[in-house]
PDB file of C-alpha atoms and ligand atoms in Angstrom:
ATOM      1  CA  UNK A   1      19.822  -0.896  14.270  1.00  0.00           C
ATOM      2  CA  UNK A   2      18.564   0.353  10.919  1.00  0.00           C
ATOM      3  CA  UNK A   3      17.393   3.971  10.775  1.00  0.00           C
ATOM      4  CA  UNK A   4      13.634   4.481  11.052  1.00  0.00           C
ATOM      5  CA  UNK A   5      11.778   4.646   7.745  1.00  0.00           C
ATOM      6  CA  UNK A   6      10.494   8.182   7.517  1.00  0.00           C
ATOM      7  CA  UNK A   7       7.073   8.880   6.022  1.00  0.00           C
ATOM      8  CA  UNK A   8       6.377  12.514   5.186  1.00  0.00           C
ATOM      9  CA  UNK A   9       2.780  13.206   4.231  1.00  0.00           C
ATOM     10  CA  UNK A  10       1.641  16.306   2.332  1.00  0.00           C
ATOM     11  CA  UNK A  11      -2.055  16.741   3.053  1.00  0.00           C
ATOM     12  CA  UNK A  12      -4.800  19.252   3.825  1.00  0.00           C
ATOM     13  CA  UNK A  13      -6.113  16.860   6.487  1.00  0.00           C
ATOM     14  CA  UNK A  14      -3.138  16.148   8.811  1.00  0.00           C
ATOM     15  CA  UNK A  15      -5.585  15.132  11.542  1.00  0.00           C
ATOM     16  CA  UNK A  16      -6.309  11.952   9.546  1.00  0.00           C
ATOM     17  CA  UNK A  17      -2.804  10.677  10.488  1.00  0.00           C
ATOM     18  CA  UNK A  18      -1.685   8.283  11.839  1.00  0.00           C
ATOM     19  CA  UNK A  19      -5.331   7.113  11.610  1.00  0.00           C
ATOM     20  CA  UNK A  20      -5.531   3.344  11.622  1.00  0.00           C
ATOM     21  CA  UNK A  21      -1.739   3.203  11.305  1.00  0.00           C
ATOM     22  CA  UNK A  22      -1.669   4.230  14.982  1.00  0.00           C
ATOM     23  CA  UNK A  23      -3.207   0.886  16.050  1.00  0.00           C
ATOM     24  CA  UNK A  24      -2.070  -2.708  16.081  1.00  0.00           C
ATOM     25  CA  UNK A  25       1.241  -3.739  14.487  1.00  0.00           C
ATOM     26  CA  UNK A  26       1.810  -0.471  12.613  1.00  0.00           C
ATOM     27  CA  UNK A  27       1.079   1.561  15.747  1.00  0.00           C
ATOM     28  CA  UNK A  28       3.476  -0.532  17.800  1.00  0.00           C
ATOM     29  CA  UNK A  29       6.149  -0.121  15.112  1.00  0.00           C
ATOM     30  CA  UNK A  30       5.566   3.654  15.179  1.00  0.00           C
ATOM     31  CA  UNK A  31       5.957   3.722  18.975  1.00  0.00           C
ATOM     32  CA  UNK A  32       9.109   1.606  18.709  1.00  0.00           C
ATOM     33  CA  UNK A  33      10.637   3.958  16.144  1.00  0.00           C
ATOM     34  CA  UNK A  34      10.743   1.420  13.308  1.00  0.00           C
ATOM     35  CA  UNK A  35       9.068   4.096  11.214  1.00  0.00           C
ATOM     36  CA  UNK A  36       8.375   7.770  11.838  1.00  0.00           C
ATOM     37  CA  UNK A  37       5.633  10.052  10.642  1.00  0.00           C
ATOM     38  CA  UNK A  38       5.610  13.739   9.757  1.00  0.00           C
ATOM     39  CA  UNK A  39       2.686  15.576   8.247  1.00  0.00           C
ATOM     40  CA  UNK A  40       2.914  18.815   6.305  1.00  0.00           C
ATOM     41  CA  UNK A  41      -0.292  20.808   6.196  1.00  0.00           C
ATOM     42  CA  UNK A  42      -0.474  22.131   2.629  1.00  0.00           C
ATOM     43  CA  UNK A  43      -2.921  24.793   3.816  1.00  0.00           C
ATOM     44  CA  UNK A  44      -0.125  26.439   5.838  1.00  0.00           C
ATOM     45  CA  UNK A  45       1.369  27.447   2.479  1.00  0.00           C
ATOM     46  CA  UNK A  46      -1.740  29.181   1.125  1.00  0.00           C
ATOM     47  CA  UNK A  47      -1.314  32.808   0.097  1.00  0.00           C
ATOM     48  CA  UNK A  48      -4.681  34.318   0.972  1.00  0.00           C
ATOM     49  CA  UNK A  49      -6.311  34.838   4.354  1.00  0.00           C
ATOM     50  CA  UNK A  50      -8.900  32.131   3.648  1.00  0.00           C
ATOM     51  CA  UNK A  51      -6.171  29.512   3.238  1.00  0.00           C
ATOM     52  CA  UNK A  52      -7.276  28.551  -0.268  1.00  0.00           C
ATOM     53  CA  UNK A  53      -5.510  25.508  -1.661  1.00  0.00           C
ATOM     54  CA  UNK A  54      -7.706  24.872  -4.711  1.00  0.00           C
ATOM     55  CA  UNK A  55      -9.153  26.693  -7.682  1.00  0.00           C
ATOM     56  CA  UNK A  56     -11.407  26.021 -10.674  1.00  0.00           C
ATOM     57  CA  UNK A  57     -10.020  23.909 -13.521  1.00  0.00           C
ATOM     58  CA  UNK A  58      -8.535  25.738 -16.486  1.00  0.00           C
ATOM     59  CA  UNK A  59     -10.689  24.897 -19.506  1.00  0.00           C
ATOM     60  CA  UNK A  60     -13.765  24.486 -17.340  1.00  0.00           C
ATOM     61  CA  UNK A  61     -15.492  21.455 -15.932  1.00  0.00           C
ATOM     62  CA  UNK A  62     -16.669  20.251 -12.569  1.00  0.00           C
ATOM     63  CA  UNK A  63     -14.881  20.516  -9.250  1.00  0.00           C
ATOM     64  CA  UNK A  64     -11.685  22.138  -8.067  1.00  0.00           C
ATOM     65  CA  UNK A  65      -7.989  21.463  -8.593  1.00  0.00           C
ATOM     66  CA  UNK A  66      -5.151  21.734  -6.053  1.00  0.00           C
ATOM     67  CA  UNK A  67      -3.121  24.830  -6.916  1.00  0.00           C
ATOM     68  CA  UNK A  68       0.426  24.394  -8.216  1.00  0.00           C
ATOM     69  CA  UNK A  69       1.781  27.423  -6.328  1.00  0.00           C
ATOM     70  CA  UNK A  70       0.439  26.398  -2.889  1.00  0.00           C
ATOM     71  CA  UNK A  71       1.409  22.717  -3.105  1.00  0.00           C
ATOM     72  CA  UNK A  72       4.675  23.739  -4.785  1.00  0.00           C
ATOM     73  CA  UNK A  73       5.571  25.994  -1.835  1.00  0.00           C
ATOM     74  CA  UNK A  74       4.748  23.229   0.645  1.00  0.00           C
ATOM     75  CA  UNK A  75       7.033  20.850  -1.255  1.00  0.00           C
ATOM     76  CA  UNK A  76       9.846  23.392  -1.668  1.00  0.00           C
ATOM     77  CA  UNK A  77       9.878  24.085   2.068  1.00  0.00           C
ATOM     78  CA  UNK A  78       9.607  20.470   3.245  1.00  0.00           C
ATOM     79  CA  UNK A  79      10.863  18.036   0.639  1.00  0.00           C
ATOM     80  CA  UNK A  80      14.316  17.030   1.812  1.00  0.00           C
ATOM     81  CA  UNK A  81      15.030  14.206  -0.617  1.00  0.00           C
ATOM     82  CA  UNK A  82      14.001  10.581  -0.899  1.00  0.00           C
ATOM     83  CA  UNK A  83      11.291   9.027  -2.985  1.00  0.00           C
ATOM     84  CA  UNK A  84       8.290  11.211  -3.741  1.00  0.00           C
ATOM     85  CA  UNK A  85       4.935   9.875  -4.839  1.00  0.00           C
ATOM     86  CA  UNK A  86       1.354  11.130  -5.142  1.00  0.00           C
ATOM     87  CA  UNK A  87      -1.744   9.029  -4.628  1.00  0.00           C
ATOM     88  CA  UNK A  88      -3.852   9.166  -7.785  1.00  0.00           C
ATOM     89  CA  UNK A  89      -6.382   6.936  -9.565  1.00  0.00           C
ATOM     90  CA  UNK A  90      -4.466   7.501 -12.808  1.00  0.00           C
ATOM     91  CA  UNK A  91      -1.186   6.304 -11.339  1.00  0.00           C
ATOM     92  CA  UNK A  92       0.578   2.983 -11.627  1.00  0.00           C
ATOM     93  CA  UNK A  93      -1.396   0.311  -9.732  1.00  0.00           C
ATOM     94  CA  UNK A  94       0.126  -0.614  -6.393  1.00  0.00           C
ATOM     95  CA  UNK A  95       1.392  -4.199  -6.207  1.00  0.00           C
ATOM     96  CA  UNK A  96       3.267  -6.194  -3.590  1.00  0.00           C
ATOM     97  CA  UNK A  97       6.416  -5.809  -5.736  1.00  0.00           C
ATOM     98  CA  UNK A  98       6.071  -2.006  -5.618  1.00  0.00           C
ATOM     99  CA  UNK A  99       5.412  -2.106  -1.873  1.00  0.00           C
ATOM    100  CA  UNK A 100       8.641  -4.074  -1.436  1.00  0.00           C
ATOM    101  CA  UNK A 101      10.525  -1.525  -3.514  1.00  0.00           C
ATOM    102  CA  UNK A 102       9.204   1.355  -1.384  1.00  0.00           C
ATOM    103  CA  UNK A 103      10.055  -0.512   1.811  1.00  0.00           C
ATOM    104  CA  UNK A 104      13.694  -0.109   0.768  1.00  0.00           C
ATOM    105  CA  UNK A 105      13.643   3.708   0.921  1.00  0.00           C
ATOM    106  CA  UNK A 106      14.791   5.589   4.029  1.00  0.00           C
ATOM    107  CA  UNK A 107      12.358   8.379   3.299  1.00  0.00           C
ATOM    108  CA  UNK A 108       9.042   8.254   1.487  1.00  0.00           C
ATOM    109  CA  UNK A 109       7.203  11.495   0.696  1.00  0.00           C
ATOM    110  CA  UNK A 110       3.533  11.074  -0.122  1.00  0.00           C
ATOM    111  CA  UNK A 111       1.330  13.794  -1.600  1.00  0.00           C
ATOM    112  CA  UNK A 112      -2.374  13.282  -0.929  1.00  0.00           C
ATOM    113  CA  UNK A 113      -4.755  14.738  -3.472  1.00  0.00           C
ATOM    114  CA  UNK A 114      -8.249  16.066  -2.776  1.00  0.00           C
ATOM    115  CA  UNK A 115     -10.953  17.579  -4.998  1.00  0.00           C
ATOM    116  CA  UNK A 116     -10.414  16.664  -8.683  1.00  0.00           C
ATOM    117  CA  UNK A 117      -6.693  16.170  -8.110  1.00  0.00           C
ATOM    118  CA  UNK A 118      -3.410  18.042  -8.441  1.00  0.00           C
ATOM    119  CA  UNK A 119      -2.209  20.611 -10.994  1.00  0.00           C
ATOM    120  CA  UNK A 120      -0.118  18.556 -13.449  1.00  0.00           C
ATOM    121  CA  UNK A 121       2.816  21.007 -13.349  1.00  0.00           C
ATOM    122  CA  UNK A 122       3.699  20.159  -9.742  1.00  0.00           C
ATOM    123  CA  UNK A 123       3.862  16.475 -10.629  1.00  0.00           C
ATOM    124  CA  UNK A 124       6.248  17.300 -13.474  1.00  0.00           C
ATOM    125  CA  UNK A 125       8.405  19.784 -11.558  1.00  0.00           C
ATOM    126  CA  UNK A 126       9.077  17.447  -8.622  1.00  0.00           C
ATOM    127  CA  UNK A 127       9.163  14.286 -10.782  1.00  0.00           C
ATOM    128  CA  UNK A 128       6.426  12.783  -8.672  1.00  0.00           C
ATOM    129  CA  UNK A 129       5.435   9.195  -9.376  1.00  0.00           C
ATOM    130  CA  UNK A 130       1.659   8.671  -9.290  1.00  0.00           C
ATOM    131  CA  UNK A 131       0.372   5.555  -7.555  1.00  0.00           C
ATOM    132  CA  UNK A 132      -3.166   4.163  -7.563  1.00  0.00           C
ATOM    133  CA  UNK A 133      -4.462   1.627  -5.065  1.00  0.00           C
ATOM    134  CA  UNK A 134      -7.019   0.278  -7.551  1.00  0.00           C
ATOM    135  CA  UNK A 135      -9.548   1.094 -10.236  1.00  0.00           C
ATOM    136  CA  UNK A 136     -12.046   3.037  -8.166  1.00  0.00           C
ATOM    137  CA  UNK A 137     -12.214   6.654  -7.002  1.00  0.00           C
ATOM    138  CA  UNK A 138     -11.829   7.761  -3.384  1.00  0.00           C
ATOM    139  CA  UNK A 139     -12.515  11.221  -1.950  1.00  0.00           C
ATOM    140  CA  UNK A 140      -8.869  11.712  -1.006  1.00  0.00           C
ATOM    141  CA  UNK A 141      -5.321  10.447  -1.173  1.00  0.00           C
ATOM    142  CA  UNK A 142      -5.030  10.129   2.633  1.00  0.00           C
ATOM    143  CA  UNK A 143      -6.925   6.825   2.721  1.00  0.00           C
ATOM    144  CA  UNK A 144      -4.845   5.481  -0.163  1.00  0.00           C
ATOM    145  CA  UNK A 145      -1.578   6.645   1.469  1.00  0.00           C
ATOM    146  CA  UNK A 146      -2.461   4.809   4.672  1.00  0.00           C
ATOM    147  CA  UNK A 147      -3.147   1.608   2.766  1.00  0.00           C
ATOM    148  CA  UNK A 148       0.191   1.874   0.989  1.00  0.00           C
ATOM    149  CA  UNK A 149       1.978   2.565   4.289  1.00  0.00           C
ATOM    150  CA  UNK A 150       0.190  -0.298   6.037  1.00  0.00           C
ATOM    151  CA  UNK A 151       1.397  -2.741   3.377  1.00  0.00           C
ATOM    152  CA  UNK A 152       4.901  -1.258   3.531  1.00  0.00           C
ATOM    153  CA  UNK A 153       5.353  -1.057   7.304  1.00  0.00           C
ATOM    154  CA  UNK A 154       4.522  -4.720   7.863  1.00  0.00           C
ATOM    155  CA  UNK A 155       7.515  -5.572   5.657  1.00  0.00           C
ATOM    156  CA  UNK A 156       9.978  -3.543   7.749  1.00  0.00           C
ATOM    157  CA  UNK A 157      12.311  -5.679   9.869  1.00  0.00           C
ATOM    158  CA  UNK A 158      10.949  -6.258  13.366  1.00  0.00           C
ATOM    159  CA  UNK A 159       7.290  -5.481  12.609  1.00  0.00           C
ATOM    160  CA  UNK A 160       5.883  -8.962  12.064  1.00  0.00           C
ATOM    161  CA  UNK A 161       6.654 -11.502  14.749  1.00  0.00           C
ATOM    162  CA  UNK A 162       7.223 -14.345  12.362  1.00  0.00           C
ATOM    163  CA  UNK A 163       9.187 -13.254   9.292  1.00  0.00           C
ATOM    164  CA  UNK A 164       8.467 -16.520   7.501  1.00  0.00           C
ATOM    165  CA  UNK A 165       4.764 -15.650   7.408  1.00  0.00           C
ATOM    166  CA  UNK A 166       5.677 -13.041   4.775  1.00  0.00           C
ATOM    167  CA  UNK A 167       7.279 -15.654   2.536  1.00  0.00           C
ATOM    168  CA  UNK A 168       4.191 -17.841   2.123  1.00  0.00           C
ATOM    169  CA  UNK A 169       1.715 -15.013   1.599  1.00  0.00           C
ATOM    170  CA  UNK A 170      -0.504 -14.151  -1.318  1.00  0.00           C
ATOM    171  CA  UNK A 171       1.401 -12.558  -4.239  1.00  0.00           C
ATOM    172  CA  UNK A 172       4.725 -14.029  -3.171  1.00  0.00           C
ATOM    173  CA  UNK A 173       5.752 -16.054  -6.190  1.00  0.00           C
ATOM    174  CA  UNK A 174       2.522 -14.799  -7.886  1.00  0.00           C
ATOM    175  CA  UNK A 175       0.371 -17.401  -6.126  1.00  0.00           C
ATOM    176  CA  UNK A 176      -2.560 -16.636  -3.834  1.00  0.00           C
ATOM    177  CA  UNK A 177      -2.485 -18.105  -0.362  1.00  0.00           C
ATOM    178  CA  UNK A 178      -3.827 -21.598   0.425  1.00  0.00           C
ATOM    179  CA  UNK A 179      -6.878 -21.853   2.758  1.00  0.00           C
ATOM    180  CA  UNK A 180      -6.122 -21.488   6.467  1.00  0.00           C
ATOM    181  CA  UNK A 181      -7.773 -23.280   9.393  1.00  0.00           C
ATOM    182  CA  UNK A 182      -7.505 -23.255  13.186  1.00  0.00           C
ATOM    183  CA  UNK A 183      -9.365 -24.769  16.125  1.00  0.00           C
ATOM    184  CA  UNK A 184     -11.951 -26.175  16.655  1.00  0.00           C
ATOM    185  CA  UNK A 185     -11.127 -29.111  14.369  1.00  0.00           C
ATOM    186  CA  UNK A 186     -14.863 -29.786  14.033  1.00  0.00           C
ATOM    187  CA  UNK A 187     -16.996 -26.676  13.706  1.00  0.00           C
ATOM    188  CA  UNK A 188     -20.711 -27.405  13.324  1.00  0.00           C
ATOM    189  CA  UNK A 189     -19.942 -30.538  11.323  1.00  0.00           C
ATOM    190  CA  UNK A 190     -17.339 -28.890   9.091  1.00  0.00           C
ATOM    191  CA  UNK A 191     -13.959 -30.447   9.720  1.00  0.00           C
ATOM    192  CA  UNK A 192     -10.454 -29.221   8.966  1.00  0.00           C
ATOM    193  CA  UNK A 193      -8.874 -31.071   5.979  1.00  0.00           C
ATOM    194  CA  UNK A 194      -7.311 -34.204   7.421  1.00  0.00           C
ATOM    195  CA  UNK A 195      -3.953 -33.716   5.754  1.00  0.00           C
ATOM    196  CA  UNK A 196      -3.292 -30.655   7.949  1.00  0.00           C
ATOM    197  CA  UNK A 197      -3.529 -32.861  11.043  1.00  0.00           C
ATOM    198  CA  UNK A 198      -1.161 -35.607   9.853  1.00  0.00           C
ATOM    199  CA  UNK A 199       2.007 -33.894  11.077  1.00  0.00           C
ATOM    200  CA  UNK A 200       3.885 -34.696   7.859  1.00  0.00           C
ATOM    201  CA  UNK A 201       5.501 -31.398   6.860  1.00  0.00           C
ATOM    202  CA  UNK A 202       6.278 -32.272   3.242  1.00  0.00           C
ATOM    203  CA  UNK A 203       2.777 -33.608   2.569  1.00  0.00           C
ATOM    204  CA  UNK A 204       1.264 -30.476   4.094  1.00  0.00           C
ATOM    205  CA  UNK A 205       3.537 -28.231   2.039  1.00  0.00           C
ATOM    206  CA  UNK A 206       2.585 -30.101  -1.143  1.00  0.00           C
ATOM    207  CA  UNK A 207      -1.128 -29.848  -0.354  1.00  0.00           C
ATOM    208  CA  UNK A 208      -0.830 -26.138   0.329  1.00  0.00           C
ATOM    209  CA  UNK A 209       1.023 -25.535  -2.928  1.00  0.00           C
ATOM    210  CA  UNK A 210      -1.663 -27.478  -4.801  1.00  0.00           C
ATOM    211  CA  UNK A 211      -4.393 -25.384  -3.162  1.00  0.00           C
ATOM    212  CA  UNK A 212      -2.539 -22.154  -3.955  1.00  0.00           C
ATOM    213  CA  UNK A 213      -2.274 -23.149  -7.591  1.00  0.00           C
ATOM    214  CA  UNK A 214      -5.945 -24.126  -7.791  1.00  0.00           C
ATOM    215  CA  UNK A 215      -7.156 -20.878  -6.195  1.00  0.00           C
ATOM    216  CA  UNK A 216      -4.880 -18.767  -8.385  1.00  0.00           C
ATOM    217  CA  UNK A 217      -5.980 -20.542 -11.585  1.00  0.00           C
ATOM    218  CA  UNK A 218      -9.644 -20.109 -10.701  1.00  0.00           C
ATOM    219  CA  UNK A 219      -9.600 -16.567  -9.361  1.00  0.00           C
ATOM    220  CA  UNK A 220      -6.676 -14.813 -11.004  1.00  0.00           C
ATOM    221  CA  UNK A 221      -5.735 -16.050 -14.456  1.00  0.00           C
ATOM    222  CA  UNK A 222      -3.550 -12.932 -14.792  1.00  0.00           C
ATOM    223  CA  UNK A 223      -1.411 -13.955 -11.800  1.00  0.00           C
ATOM    224  CA  UNK A 224      -1.345 -17.576 -12.951  1.00  0.00           C
ATOM    225  CA  UNK A 225       0.154 -16.431 -16.260  1.00  0.00           C
ATOM    226  CA  UNK A 226       2.820 -14.437 -14.385  1.00  0.00           C
ATOM    227  CA  UNK A 227       3.601 -17.476 -12.278  1.00  0.00           C
ATOM    228  CA  UNK A 228       4.066 -19.647 -15.381  1.00  0.00           C
ATOM    229  CA  UNK A 229       6.217 -16.969 -17.035  1.00  0.00           C
ATOM    230  CA  UNK A 230       8.387 -16.713 -13.921  1.00  0.00           C
ATOM    231  CA  UNK A 231       9.040 -20.457 -14.035  1.00  0.00           C
ATOM    232  CA  UNK A 232      10.061 -20.377 -17.700  1.00  0.00           C
ATOM    233  CA  UNK A 233      13.818 -20.328 -18.266  1.00  0.00           C
TER     234      UNK A 233
HETATM  235  N1  SAH B   1     -10.734  13.551 -10.779  1.00  0.00           N
HETATM  236  C1  SAH B   1      -9.831  12.517 -10.428  1.00  0.00           C
HETATM  237  C2  SAH B   1     -10.214  11.858  -9.094  1.00  0.00           C
HETATM  238  C3  SAH B   1      -9.892  12.690  -7.894  1.00  0.00           C
HETATM  239  S1  SAH B   1     -10.225  11.883  -6.406  1.00  0.00           S
HETATM  240  C4  SAH B   1      -9.792  11.468 -11.524  1.00  0.00           C
HETATM  241  O1  SAH B   1     -10.804  11.287 -12.184  1.00  0.00           O
HETATM  242  O2  SAH B   1      -8.748  10.827 -11.710  1.00  0.00           O
HETATM  243  C5  SAH B   1      -9.388  12.903  -5.246  1.00  0.00           C
HETATM  244  C6  SAH B   1      -8.065  12.371  -4.752  1.00  0.00           C
HETATM  245  O3  SAH B   1      -8.273  11.122  -4.113  1.00  0.00           O
HETATM  246  C7  SAH B   1      -7.005  12.117  -5.795  1.00  0.00           C
HETATM  247  O4  SAH B   1      -6.283  13.282  -6.100  1.00  0.00           O
HETATM  248  C8  SAH B   1      -6.147  11.068  -5.137  1.00  0.00           C
HETATM  249  O5  SAH B   1      -5.162  11.638  -4.295  1.00  0.00           O
HETATM  250  C9  SAH B   1      -7.129  10.298  -4.268  1.00  0.00           C
HETATM  251  N2  SAH B   1      -7.558   9.040  -4.884  1.00  0.00           N
HETATM  252  C10 SAH B   1      -8.785   8.750  -5.362  1.00  0.00           C
HETATM  253  N3  SAH B   1      -8.857   7.495  -5.832  1.00  0.00           N
HETATM  254  C11 SAH B   1      -7.633   6.946  -5.653  1.00  0.00           C
HETATM  255  C12 SAH B   1      -7.066   5.684  -5.966  1.00  0.00           C
HETATM  256  N4  SAH B   1      -7.771   4.728  -6.556  1.00  0.00           N
HETATM  257  N5  SAH B   1      -5.766   5.475  -5.653  1.00  0.00           N
HETATM  258  C13 SAH B   1      -5.029   6.450  -5.076  1.00  0.00           C
HETATM  259  N6  SAH B   1      -5.514   7.676  -4.760  1.00  0.00           N
HETATM  260  C14 SAH B   1      -6.794   7.933  -5.047  1.00  0.00           C
END
């Protein structure tokens, strides 16, 4: 069996982990050892008796910044190799392609920011890649890290019951997913599209592809362009 994917989280709120990752499929995968979790409390590496991890920004301005020396010490003592990233709104936007790339690492170290963020020098010194989960601002990197891990863990072998469900999902092949239906066939006068009940696999596959294309064209012209580019030889 493949070695467990190890997630090492650098945070000042270790109690937030595993959080929602402890439930459902990701929780089961954690219990089964498909992935493992270790948290490092950055505050344990503070130098003063108050456990200060932040200080005012050089040059002035609002808020506080995570100190380079405290976070640096936490990293020096606990970073044992593998990919290292920090959650940050100014990072590269997380995509399914990036999630797939990260799912290939044996060890993923994630630094969670708080306050106004992290002293830039730590990011440089440890060659940390910054990742954003979208163009909005959260209070902390812990929430973002859990979203990244949730997307990643479901791709690990043995986590999803039906591996083929990954293949037809949104963002695979740059197309959004087709609409899904289940029972009852008639719900308050709204019926399931007849084609899905015909039992003809090819016709159903064609209909679904058509629907995927239509939804992608309407909702995500950016993805539609990527799809067309990927088909060009
Ligand atoms: N002053 C910063 C925002 C800090 S928010 C700025 O303007 O860029 C505090 C922390 O929350 C960040 O250090 C980061 O770890 C996390 N965070 C906030 N929004 C995020 C996002 N969209 N993606 C990933 N992490 C985010």
